[in-house]
Structure formats: C-alpha cells, structure tokens
C-alpha cells in the first residue's frame, strides 16, 4: 500500500472529493487547488477509488518545490526520486505547476522521465514534440504545487475519469466526475424517483446509479440519438424520448445538465424550470449544472441551498442545489 496518494480533481470539487475519501475511512493530509494528498488506510482506496476524483496516483517521491530556477529543478528531481518500481515498458510523464518558472512543463517532464528511465530501465516517451505516447504505457504525474514537488505513478491503465460504462457520448456530454459530484450533492436515497429531463448519453443517472442503486431512475431526451446512446451506456435505467418542457413524472430529485446555449441551444430555461417546480414532490431537490447566465433564471419560487462554481473543459458553470420555496 502506498504511504501517500495524490488525487487530482476538477477545480471547485476538491472539498467534495475530500468528503468522499474521508467517508471511505482514509485521511486527507493536504488539500490545494485541484489536488488532495491522501494517506490511505487500506488498498481499498486504489481498488474502489473516489468517483468525484479526476485521477489518482501513488506517490513515489517528493521534495521541496524548487521554485523558479531550472538548476533547482534538476536537484529537486534527484532528491525526490531515489527509487522506482522496475518496469522496462513504455512510460510517459505529465507535469503541471503553479506560479512563474524559468522552465516549462516539458522541461519538468523530460527531467523526471530521464530520471525514471535511469532508475527503472523503462522507455520514456516525451510529449515535447507533440507525438502521442503509445496507448500501452505507464503514466507518471508530476506536480509542483508551490510547496512540494510530487512524483507519482497511476496504478491504472487509463485515467480514473474514463468510465467502463461509457461507450457513447453526445454533444455536451458531462465529465463523469462532475456527474458523480452532482449525484452526491443530490443526497439520494433508496426508493427515490430521480429524473434527468435532459439526459443526453445518460452520464448523470449512470453515475447516480453507481452511488445509489436502489433509487428509480428515468432519463428523458428529445433527441432519439441521445436515447440510443444512453441505452448503449446503461440498460439498468429507463430512458425515454420526450421533451423536458412537458415533464410530468413526479420526482424526489431532478438531477440535470440542460444545454448551456453554446454548442447545444436552449434559450430561455424558465418554462422548463417551472415544470421542474411542479414535478418535485415535497422535500424534493433540484441539482442542476448551469452556465453562469442561466443561474439567475432560478430566482422565482426557488430556494437555492448551495451554488458551487467549478471549472471544467474551459467553462465555468455552477452546480446549483435548490428546492421549491415554501411561500
Ligand atoms: C448538455 S446535453 C446533456 C448531456 C448529458 N448530461 C450527458 O452527459 O450526455 C443536453 C441534452 O438536452 C437535450 N435537449 C435539448 N432540448 C431538449 C428538450 N426541450 N427536451 C429534452 N431534451 C432536450 C439535447 O438533445 C442534449 O442531449
């Protein structure tokens, strides 16, 4: 079992990933932008990783962040990585850092890649010249977070956010860890009727089902191609063709990702929002991921319990948790 695990998250969801990790019995020792450092209490963290996490890596080395200079970087990498698991196969390195530096990410990747190749006998594939590394490879992750230089290895063949259930996507399909976060925010319970009136390829309900399999799920979309994609992604859920403006299914939870008016057009959301208001049972909750300009449309008749700004795929939507107001 690794002593420390580096968990990467979507920006704005660090706290929720931390909550999930702690609920599973592990200890979060540090939390910073897009990242948690976790002390696992068992292998279970690797075998059943947090679904809100974007990716997860086992830490093999760390050193104080060397700051701006390239010479400092060379020393820090040597200090951080004294040993690595022998593996003569192909590997790649991906690096990120915060703050101004006199080196770029490729300098970091190549420095660490050369060090790992020397220690393990593996074949390093640099990304510096835009050549994609082979699919069959190990992936190392380096982060300079301003305090520490972390060098870590992904224990999986593919990134954690890539779900085995996902065979198809549609225009605007949601990043699965964001869907997992929304499912957690919905506080699902056995027997609940959970509806997604803009289900697309079904990401939200499939992640919700992974979290709470004893609720009843119905996904609607007006596009037959989306319903077909959702059916291919998961047959445990009822997928129906229909218009969200005519939603009549009573629901304990509406969990949804309407179009943000960028790639998929929707216009005024208020007629849909009025429908959701009527469909929700007493005590019901809406968890919606909305573009910034859409959030204000929830104004009348709703009590907004929480609003979480996130950054995903170059966008800055908000996850809104709201219920019909009593007055
Ligand atoms: C942003 S996508 C949802 C993506 C989905 N969360 C996923 O991960 O695949 C929005 C979906 O709303 C659907 N849609 C647009 N207008 C609709 C309407 N009036 N009623 C039902 N679905 C609609 C589109 O066909 C599209 O699949």
mmCIF file of C-alpha atoms and ligand atoms in Angstrom:
data_model
loop_
_atom_site.group_PDB
_atom_site.id
_atom_site.type_symbol
_atom_site.label_atom_id
_atom_site.label_comp_id
_atom_site.label_asym_id
_atom_site.label_seq_id
_atom_site.Cartn_x
_atom_site.Cartn_y
_atom_site.Cartn_z
ATOM 1 C CA UNK A 1 0.000 0.000 0.000
ATOM 2 C CA UNK A 2 1.417 3.421 -0.901
ATOM 3 C CA UNK A 3 2.113 5.756 2.024
ATOM 4 C CA UNK A 4 0.594 8.679 0.144
ATOM 5 C CA UNK A 5 -1.765 9.037 -2.772
ATOM 6 C CA UNK A 6 -2.197 12.092 -4.965
ATOM 7 C CA UNK A 7 -5.804 12.633 -6.005
ATOM 8 C CA UNK A 8 -6.483 15.118 -8.801
ATOM 9 C CA UNK A 9 -9.908 16.747 -9.013
ATOM 10 C CA UNK A 10 -11.922 19.175 -11.078
ATOM 11 C CA UNK A 11 -11.368 22.735 -9.862
ATOM 12 C CA UNK A 12 -14.082 23.570 -7.318
ATOM 13 C CA UNK A 13 -14.780 19.937 -6.376
ATOM 14 C CA UNK A 14 -11.749 19.380 -4.126
ATOM 15 C CA UNK A 15 -13.850 19.536 -0.952
ATOM 16 C CA UNK A 16 -16.394 17.035 -2.243
ATOM 17 C CA UNK A 17 -13.684 14.572 -3.298
ATOM 18 C CA UNK A 18 -12.159 15.010 0.175
ATOM 19 C CA UNK A 19 -15.540 14.267 1.756
ATOM 20 C CA UNK A 20 -15.817 11.069 -0.284
ATOM 21 C CA UNK A 21 -12.273 9.972 0.642
ATOM 22 C CA UNK A 22 -12.863 10.633 4.343
ATOM 23 C CA UNK A 23 -16.224 8.830 4.270
ATOM 24 C CA UNK A 24 -14.340 5.772 2.959
ATOM 25 C CA UNK A 25 -12.094 5.908 6.043
ATOM 26 C CA UNK A 26 -8.919 7.497 4.623
ATOM 27 C CA UNK A 27 -7.118 10.612 5.807
ATOM 28 C CA UNK A 28 -6.770 13.754 3.726
ATOM 29 C CA UNK A 29 -3.474 15.334 4.750
ATOM 30 C CA UNK A 30 -3.472 18.252 2.318
ATOM 31 C CA UNK A 31 -5.943 19.953 0.036
ATOM 32 C CA UNK A 32 -4.993 22.543 -2.596
ATOM 33 C CA UNK A 33 -6.309 23.663 -5.989
ATOM 34 C CA UNK A 34 -7.329 20.558 -7.970
ATOM 35 C CA UNK A 35 -5.472 18.249 -5.618
ATOM 36 C CA UNK A 36 -5.683 16.185 -2.436
ATOM 37 C CA UNK A 37 -2.886 14.334 -0.713
ATOM 38 C CA UNK A 38 -4.347 11.279 0.981
ATOM 39 C CA UNK A 39 -2.958 8.815 3.480
ATOM 40 C CA UNK A 40 -4.834 5.594 2.682
ATOM 41 C CA UNK A 41 -5.850 3.266 5.491
ATOM 42 C CA UNK A 42 -6.010 0.291 3.121
ATOM 43 C CA UNK A 43 -5.666 -0.822 -0.517
ATOM 44 C CA UNK A 44 -9.383 -0.136 -0.848
ATOM 45 C CA UNK A 45 -8.593 3.447 -1.876
ATOM 46 C CA UNK A 46 -6.901 2.114 -5.014
ATOM 47 C CA UNK A 47 -9.439 -0.679 -5.608
ATOM 48 C CA UNK A 48 -12.520 1.495 -5.026
ATOM 49 C CA UNK A 49 -11.305 4.995 -5.824
ATOM 50 C CA UNK A 50 -13.431 8.094 -5.232
ATOM 51 C CA UNK A 51 -15.769 8.724 -8.161
ATOM 52 C CA UNK A 52 -15.561 12.507 -7.765
ATOM 53 C CA UNK A 53 -11.790 12.275 -8.389
ATOM 54 C CA UNK A 54 -10.461 13.037 -11.827
ATOM 55 C CA UNK A 55 -7.462 10.786 -11.442
ATOM 56 C CA UNK A 56 -5.339 9.110 -8.778
ATOM 57 C CA UNK A 57 -1.586 8.388 -8.468
ATOM 58 C CA UNK A 58 0.619 6.623 -5.948
ATOM 59 C CA UNK A 59 3.344 8.920 -4.651
ATOM 60 C CA UNK A 60 6.886 7.598 -5.224
ATOM 61 C CA UNK A 61 8.851 10.726 -4.424
ATOM 62 C CA UNK A 62 8.622 14.217 -3.061
ATOM 63 C CA UNK A 63 10.931 17.129 -2.355
ATOM 64 C CA UNK A 64 10.521 20.800 -1.507
ATOM 65 C CA UNK A 65 9.260 22.750 -4.536
ATOM 66 C CA UNK A 66 12.461 24.137 -6.133
ATOM 67 C CA UNK A 67 10.847 27.459 -7.109
ATOM 68 C CA UNK A 68 11.737 29.334 -10.306
ATOM 69 C CA UNK A 69 15.148 28.034 -11.329
ATOM 70 C CA UNK A 70 15.910 25.176 -13.700
ATOM 71 C CA UNK A 71 19.045 24.210 -11.742
ATOM 72 C CA UNK A 72 16.878 23.880 -8.630
ATOM 73 C CA UNK A 73 14.514 21.639 -10.579
ATOM 74 C CA UNK A 74 17.318 19.229 -11.523
ATOM 75 C CA UNK A 75 18.411 18.899 -7.881
ATOM 76 C CA UNK A 76 14.843 18.550 -6.604
ATOM 77 C CA UNK A 77 14.045 15.728 -9.038
ATOM 78 C CA UNK A 78 17.173 13.829 -7.991
ATOM 79 C CA UNK A 79 16.331 14.339 -4.325
ATOM 80 C CA UNK A 80 12.662 13.368 -4.777
ATOM 81 C CA UNK A 81 13.165 10.172 -6.721
ATOM 82 C CA UNK A 82 15.700 7.757 -5.248
ATOM 83 C CA UNK A 83 13.954 4.557 -6.344
ATOM 84 C CA UNK A 84 11.061 3.491 -8.576
ATOM 85 C CA UNK A 85 9.398 0.144 -9.324
ATOM 86 C CA UNK A 86 11.376 -1.701 -12.026
ATOM 87 C CA UNK A 87 9.414 -1.694 -15.273
ATOM 88 C CA UNK A 88 11.128 -1.941 -18.646
ATOM 89 C CA UNK A 89 7.965 -0.973 -20.508
ATOM 90 C CA UNK A 90 6.943 2.300 -22.105
ATOM 91 C CA UNK A 91 6.015 5.232 -19.920
ATOM 92 C CA UNK A 92 5.121 8.918 -20.210
ATOM 93 C CA UNK A 93 5.160 11.799 -17.762
ATOM 94 C CA UNK A 94 2.727 14.653 -17.466
ATOM 95 C CA UNK A 95 3.560 17.685 -15.339
ATOM 96 C CA UNK A 96 1.881 20.818 -14.071
ATOM 97 C CA UNK A 97 2.944 23.626 -11.789
ATOM 98 C CA UNK A 98 1.669 26.811 -10.210
ATOM 99 C CA UNK A 99 3.426 30.164 -10.378
ATOM 100 C CA UNK A 100 6.099 31.679 -12.632
ATOM 101 C CA UNK A 101 9.074 29.471 -13.517
ATOM 102 C CA UNK A 102 12.102 29.728 -15.802
ATOM 103 C CA UNK A 103 11.256 26.285 -17.192
ATOM 104 C CA UNK A 104 8.202 24.877 -18.925
ATOM 105 C CA UNK A 105 6.192 21.674 -18.349
ATOM 106 C CA UNK A 106 8.220 19.763 -20.950
ATOM 107 C CA UNK A 107 11.434 20.597 -19.087
ATOM 108 C CA UNK A 108 9.896 19.076 -15.958
ATOM 109 C CA UNK A 109 8.562 16.045 -17.812
ATOM 110 C CA UNK A 110 11.848 15.331 -19.585
ATOM 111 C CA UNK A 111 13.897 15.753 -16.428
ATOM 112 C CA UNK A 112 11.654 13.365 -14.493
ATOM 113 C CA UNK A 113 11.330 10.998 -17.480
ATOM 114 C CA UNK A 114 15.116 10.672 -17.794
ATOM 115 C CA UNK A 115 15.425 10.021 -14.078
ATOM 116 C CA UNK A 116 12.738 7.322 -14.128
ATOM 117 C CA UNK A 117 14.283 5.674 -17.211
ATOM 118 C CA UNK A 118 17.616 5.500 -15.384
ATOM 119 C CA UNK A 119 16.049 4.007 -12.258
ATOM 120 C CA UNK A 120 13.648 1.542 -13.892
ATOM 121 C CA UNK A 121 15.132 0.690 -17.290
ATOM 122 C CA UNK A 122 11.840 1.764 -18.879
ATOM 123 C CA UNK A 123 11.353 3.536 -22.239
ATOM 124 C CA UNK A 124 10.433 7.199 -21.806
ATOM 125 C CA UNK A 125 8.129 8.863 -24.361
ATOM 126 C CA UNK A 126 8.401 12.644 -24.266
ATOM 127 C CA UNK A 127 5.415 14.805 -25.234
ATOM 128 C CA UNK A 128 7.665 17.773 -26.075
ATOM 129 C CA UNK A 129 7.345 17.404 -29.857
ATOM 130 C CA UNK A 130 3.623 16.619 -29.893
ATOM 131 C CA UNK A 131 3.995 12.885 -30.523
ATOM 132 C CA UNK A 132 1.384 10.919 -28.559
ATOM 133 C CA UNK A 133 2.906 8.208 -26.343
ATOM 134 C CA UNK A 134 1.797 4.611 -27.041
ATOM 135 C CA UNK A 135 -1.547 3.503 -25.519
ATOM 136 C CA UNK A 136 0.184 0.650 -23.696
ATOM 137 C CA UNK A 137 2.214 2.589 -21.166
ATOM 138 C CA UNK A 138 2.531 3.622 -17.560
ATOM 139 C CA UNK A 139 1.700 7.209 -16.731
ATOM 140 C CA UNK A 140 3.668 9.267 -14.231
ATOM 141 C CA UNK A 141 2.358 12.555 -12.864
ATOM 142 C CA UNK A 142 4.469 15.426 -11.558
ATOM 143 C CA UNK A 143 3.037 18.387 -9.686
ATOM 144 C CA UNK A 144 4.863 21.427 -8.344
ATOM 145 C CA UNK A 145 2.230 22.955 -6.118
ATOM 146 C CA UNK A 146 4.316 25.824 -4.736
ATOM 147 C CA UNK A 147 5.258 23.878 -1.626
ATOM 148 C CA UNK A 148 6.180 20.400 -2.780
ATOM 149 C CA UNK A 149 7.380 18.597 -5.883
ATOM 150 C CA UNK A 150 5.309 15.401 -6.145
ATOM 151 C CA UNK A 151 6.245 12.470 -8.381
ATOM 152 C CA UNK A 152 3.578 9.802 -8.618
ATOM 153 C CA UNK A 153 2.532 6.841 -10.761
ATOM 154 C CA UNK A 154 -1.004 5.995 -11.913
ATOM 155 C CA UNK A 155 -1.866 2.473 -10.729
ATOM 156 C CA UNK A 156 -4.408 2.036 -13.537
ATOM 157 C CA UNK A 157 -4.086 1.547 -17.280
ATOM 158 C CA UNK A 158 -6.381 4.514 -18.016
ATOM 159 C CA UNK A 159 -7.314 7.728 -16.179
ATOM 160 C CA UNK A 160 -9.852 7.337 -13.424
ATOM 161 C CA UNK A 161 -12.392 9.637 -15.092
ATOM 162 C CA UNK A 162 -12.671 7.222 -18.016
ATOM 163 C CA UNK A 163 -15.621 5.030 -17.076
ATOM 164 C CA UNK A 164 -16.066 1.467 -18.249
ATOM 165 C CA UNK A 165 -19.797 2.063 -18.785
ATOM 166 C CA UNK A 166 -19.168 4.914 -21.241
ATOM 167 C CA UNK A 167 -19.429 3.614 -24.790
ATOM 168 C CA UNK A 168 -21.103 6.644 -26.345
ATOM 169 C CA UNK A 169 -21.260 10.386 -25.743
ATOM 170 C CA UNK A 170 -23.363 13.185 -27.254
ATOM 171 C CA UNK A 171 -22.569 16.836 -27.913
ATOM 172 C CA UNK A 172 -22.040 18.387 -24.462
ATOM 173 C CA UNK A 173 -21.712 15.118 -22.514
ATOM 174 C CA UNK A 174 -20.686 15.760 -18.947
ATOM 175 C CA UNK A 175 -17.345 14.860 -17.403
ATOM 176 C CA UNK A 176 -18.190 11.765 -15.279
ATOM 177 C CA UNK A 177 -16.536 13.015 -12.045
ATOM 178 C CA UNK A 178 -18.725 16.145 -12.236
ATOM 179 C CA UNK A 179 -21.776 13.918 -12.635
ATOM 180 C CA UNK A 180 -20.604 11.879 -9.621
ATOM 181 C CA UNK A 181 -20.298 15.118 -7.634
ATOM 182 C CA UNK A 182 -23.847 16.129 -8.573
ATOM 183 C CA UNK A 183 -25.141 12.705 -7.535
ATOM 184 C CA UNK A 184 -23.519 13.161 -4.118
ATOM 185 C CA UNK A 185 -24.984 16.650 -3.774
ATOM 186 C CA UNK A 186 -28.437 15.220 -4.516
ATOM 187 C CA UNK A 187 -28.403 13.158 -1.293
ATOM 188 C CA UNK A 188 -30.029 10.166 -2.986
ATOM 189 C CA UNK A 189 -31.870 7.523 -1.021
ATOM 190 C CA UNK A 190 -33.399 4.100 -1.729
ATOM 191 C CA UNK A 191 -36.824 4.322 -3.369
ATOM 192 C CA UNK A 192 -36.433 7.893 -4.627
ATOM 193 C CA UNK A 193 -37.671 8.775 -8.085
ATOM 194 C CA UNK A 194 -34.788 10.535 -9.787
ATOM 195 C CA UNK A 195 -35.311 12.228 -13.147
ATOM 196 C CA UNK A 196 -32.950 13.808 -15.668
ATOM 197 C CA UNK A 197 -35.083 15.675 -18.260
ATOM 198 C CA UNK A 198 -32.024 16.462 -20.475
ATOM 199 C CA UNK A 199 -30.282 13.112 -20.116
ATOM 200 C CA UNK A 200 -28.127 13.064 -23.279
ATOM 201 C CA UNK A 201 -25.986 9.926 -23.160
ATOM 202 C CA UNK A 202 -27.044 9.330 -19.557
ATOM 203 C CA UNK A 203 -23.914 10.336 -17.622
ATOM 204 C CA UNK A 204 -25.743 11.829 -14.637
ATOM 205 C CA UNK A 205 -28.094 8.950 -13.986
ATOM 206 C CA UNK A 206 -25.440 6.311 -14.582
ATOM 207 C CA UNK A 207 -23.170 7.966 -12.017
ATOM 208 C CA UNK A 208 -26.126 8.391 -9.661
ATOM 209 C CA UNK A 209 -26.975 4.700 -10.057
ATOM 210 C CA UNK A 210 -23.370 3.783 -9.210
ATOM 211 C CA UNK A 211 -23.787 5.726 -5.963
ATOM 212 C CA UNK A 212 -27.338 4.606 -5.057
ATOM 213 C CA UNK A 213 -28.569 1.577 -6.977
ATOM 214 C CA UNK A 214 -31.852 1.329 -5.030
ATOM 215 C CA UNK A 215 -33.406 4.539 -6.385
ATOM 216 C CA UNK A 216 -35.578 4.583 -9.551
ATOM 217 C CA UNK A 217 -34.131 6.484 -12.473
ATOM 218 C CA UNK A 218 -35.813 7.975 -15.543
ATOM 219 C CA UNK A 219 -33.903 9.850 -18.232
ATOM 220 C CA UNK A 220 -35.611 11.939 -20.945
ATOM 221 C CA UNK A 221 -34.195 13.493 -24.077
ATOM 222 C CA UNK A 222 -35.916 14.823 -27.156
ATOM 223 C CA UNK A 223 -33.160 13.536 -29.436
ATOM 224 C CA UNK A 224 -33.567 9.854 -30.396
ATOM 225 C CA UNK A 225 -29.786 9.594 -30.986
ATOM 226 C CA UNK A 226 -29.197 10.621 -27.351
ATOM 227 C CA UNK A 227 -31.639 7.983 -26.089
ATOM 228 C CA UNK A 228 -29.906 5.372 -28.204
ATOM 229 C CA UNK A 229 -26.529 6.431 -26.758
ATOM 230 C CA UNK A 230 -27.899 6.297 -23.200
ATOM 231 C CA UNK A 231 -29.336 2.820 -23.821
ATOM 232 C CA UNK A 232 -25.964 1.643 -25.021
ATOM 233 C CA UNK A 233 -24.288 3.098 -21.940
ATOM 234 C CA UNK A 234 -26.594 1.501 -19.386
ATOM 235 C CA UNK A 235 -29.659 -0.698 -19.521
ATOM 236 C CA UNK A 236 -30.492 -0.543 -15.780
ATOM 237 C CA UNK A 237 -32.203 2.813 -16.262
ATOM 238 C CA UNK A 238 -35.427 3.802 -18.011
ATOM 239 C CA UNK A 239 -34.580 6.061 -20.952
ATOM 240 C CA UNK A 240 -37.454 7.759 -22.774
ATOM 241 C CA UNK A 241 -37.736 10.089 -25.688
ATOM 242 C CA UNK A 242 -39.548 13.238 -24.599
ATOM 243 C CA UNK A 243 -39.468 16.998 -24.277
ATOM 244 C CA UNK A 244 -38.293 18.406 -20.958
ATOM 245 C CA UNK A 245 -40.902 21.173 -21.308
ATOM 246 C CA UNK A 246 -43.650 18.561 -20.795
ATOM 247 C CA UNK A 247 -42.134 16.695 -17.890
ATOM 248 C CA UNK A 248 -44.922 15.101 -15.848
ATOM 249 C CA UNK A 249 -43.026 12.389 -13.945
ATOM 250 C CA UNK A 250 -43.206 13.126 -10.200
ATOM 251 C CA UNK A 251 -39.711 13.246 -8.757
ATOM 252 C CA UNK A 252 -37.889 13.352 -5.449
ATOM 253 C CA UNK A 253 -34.783 14.531 -7.243
ATOM 254 C CA UNK A 254 -34.235 16.238 -10.567
ATOM 255 C CA UNK A 255 -30.592 15.991 -11.490
ATOM 256 C CA UNK A 256 -29.832 17.598 -14.792
ATOM 257 C CA UNK A 257 -27.486 19.263 -17.252
ATOM 258 C CA UNK A 258 -29.511 21.427 -19.640
ATOM 259 C CA UNK A 259 -27.748 22.785 -22.745
ATOM 260 C CA UNK A 260 -25.648 25.855 -21.867
ATOM 261 C CA UNK A 261 -26.531 27.675 -25.070
ATOM 262 C CA UNK A 262 -23.071 27.207 -26.501
ATOM 263 C CA UNK A 263 -22.806 24.070 -28.590
ATOM 264 C CA UNK A 264 -26.416 22.995 -27.872
ATOM 265 C CA UNK A 265 -29.080 25.732 -27.919
ATOM 266 C CA UNK A 266 -31.933 26.004 -25.417
ATOM 267 C CA UNK A 267 -32.773 29.723 -24.960
ATOM 268 C CA UNK A 268 -34.997 30.664 -22.038
ATOM 269 C CA UNK A 269 -34.858 27.974 -19.352
ATOM 270 C CA UNK A 270 -37.747 29.366 -17.308
ATOM 271 C CA UNK A 271 -40.552 27.262 -18.848
ATOM 272 C CA UNK A 272 -38.537 24.131 -18.011
ATOM 273 C CA UNK A 273 -37.761 25.377 -14.533
ATOM 274 C CA UNK A 274 -41.493 25.947 -13.883
ATOM 275 C CA UNK A 275 -42.136 22.327 -14.911
ATOM 276 C CA UNK A 276 -39.489 21.036 -12.540
ATOM 277 C CA UNK A 277 -41.098 23.057 -9.771
ATOM 278 C CA UNK A 278 -44.411 21.282 -10.357
ATOM 279 C CA UNK A 279 -42.820 17.823 -10.704
ATOM 280 C CA UNK A 280 -40.863 17.857 -7.483
ATOM 281 C CA UNK A 281 -42.506 16.195 -4.507
ATOM 282 C CA UNK A 282 -42.439 17.951 -1.117
ATOM 283 C CA UNK A 283 -38.873 17.910 0.175
ATOM 284 C CA UNK A 284 -37.647 17.416 -3.385
ATOM 285 C CA UNK A 285 -34.393 18.810 -4.683
ATOM 286 C CA UNK A 286 -33.106 20.058 -7.988
ATOM 287 C CA UNK A 287 -29.408 19.628 -8.701
ATOM 288 C CA UNK A 288 -28.558 21.318 -11.988
ATOM 289 C CA UNK A 289 -25.334 22.304 -13.655
ATOM 290 C CA UNK A 290 -25.972 25.659 -15.301
ATOM 291 C CA UNK A 291 -23.998 28.185 -17.302
ATOM 292 C CA UNK A 292 -23.416 31.410 -15.329
ATOM 293 C CA UNK A 293 -26.100 33.303 -17.325
ATOM 294 C CA UNK A 294 -28.719 30.623 -16.531
ATOM 295 C CA UNK A 295 -28.393 30.598 -12.738
ATOM 296 C CA UNK A 296 -30.481 33.780 -12.287
ATOM 297 C CA UNK A 297 -33.431 32.088 -14.047
ATOM 298 C CA UNK A 298 -33.990 30.034 -10.889
ATOM 299 C CA UNK A 299 -34.948 33.180 -8.998
ATOM 300 C CA UNK A 300 -38.729 32.941 -8.507
ATOM 301 C CA UNK A 301 -40.211 30.162 -6.402
ATOM 302 C CA UNK A 302 -36.909 28.511 -5.546
ATOM 303 C CA UNK A 303 -34.722 28.449 -2.516
ATOM 304 C CA UNK A 304 -31.115 27.987 -3.575
ATOM 305 C CA UNK A 305 -29.420 25.874 -0.894
ATOM 306 C CA UNK A 306 -25.951 25.869 -2.431
ATOM 307 C CA UNK A 307 -24.124 27.060 -5.505
ATOM 308 C CA UNK A 308 -20.746 25.531 -6.390
ATOM 309 C CA UNK A 309 -18.686 27.219 -9.085
ATOM 310 C CA UNK A 310 -16.471 24.804 -10.950
ATOM 311 C CA UNK A 311 -14.093 24.918 -13.913
ATOM 312 C CA UNK A 312 -14.422 22.151 -16.459
ATOM 313 C CA UNK A 313 -13.495 21.863 -20.150
ATOM 314 C CA UNK A 314 -12.651 25.578 -20.287
ATOM 315 C CA UNK A 315 -16.113 26.546 -18.949
ATOM 316 C CA UNK A 316 -17.153 27.946 -15.578
ATOM 317 C CA UNK A 317 -20.610 26.561 -14.833
ATOM 318 C CA UNK A 318 -22.208 26.352 -11.402
ATOM 319 C CA UNK A 319 -23.793 23.327 -9.764
ATOM 320 C CA UNK A 320 -26.929 24.624 -8.098
ATOM 321 C CA UNK A 321 -28.794 22.740 -5.384
ATOM 322 C CA UNK A 322 -32.274 24.162 -4.898
ATOM 323 C CA UNK A 323 -35.750 23.273 -3.716
ATOM 324 C CA UNK A 324 -39.157 24.859 -4.261
ATOM 325 C CA UNK A 325 -39.535 27.640 -1.706
ATOM 326 C CA UNK A 326 -42.412 27.275 0.742
ATOM 327 C CA UNK A 327 -44.082 30.654 0.217
HETATM 328 C C1 LIG B 1 -25.832 19.139 -22.379
HETATM 329 S S1 LIG B 1 -26.645 17.820 -23.125
HETATM 330 C C2 LIG B 1 -26.769 16.659 -21.810
HETATM 331 C C3 LIG B 1 -25.574 15.814 -21.742
HETATM 332 C C4 LIG B 1 -25.666 14.715 -20.719
HETATM 333 N N1 LIG B 1 -25.610 15.211 -19.363
HETATM 334 C C5 LIG B 1 -24.538 13.713 -20.975
HETATM 335 O O1 LIG B 1 -23.609 13.637 -20.180
HETATM 336 O O2 LIG B 1 -24.547 13.083 -22.030
HETATM 337 C C6 LIG B 1 -28.265 18.417 -23.237
HETATM 338 C C7 LIG B 1 -29.250 17.454 -23.845
HETATM 339 O O3 LIG B 1 -30.526 18.075 -23.820
HETATM 340 C C8 LIG B 1 -31.255 17.620 -24.935
HETATM 341 N N2 LIG B 1 -32.366 18.573 -25.134
HETATM 342 C C9 LIG B 1 -32.313 19.825 -25.652
HETATM 343 N N3 LIG B 1 -33.529 20.390 -25.586
HETATM 344 C C10 LIG B 1 -34.361 19.468 -25.031
HETATM 345 C C11 LIG B 1 -35.719 19.459 -24.683
HETATM 346 N N4 LIG B 1 -36.511 20.511 -24.913
HETATM 347 N N5 LIG B 1 -36.233 18.360 -24.085
HETATM 348 C C12 LIG B 1 -35.455 17.270 -23.845
HETATM 349 N N6 LIG B 1 -34.149 17.225 -24.173
HETATM 350 C C13 LIG B 1 -33.608 18.313 -24.741
HETATM 351 C C14 LIG B 1 -30.241 17.538 -26.044
HETATM 352 O O4 LIG B 1 -30.691 16.614 -27.033
HETATM 353 C C15 LIG B 1 -28.986 17.075 -25.292
HETATM 354 O O5 LIG B 1 -28.858 15.673 -25.389
#
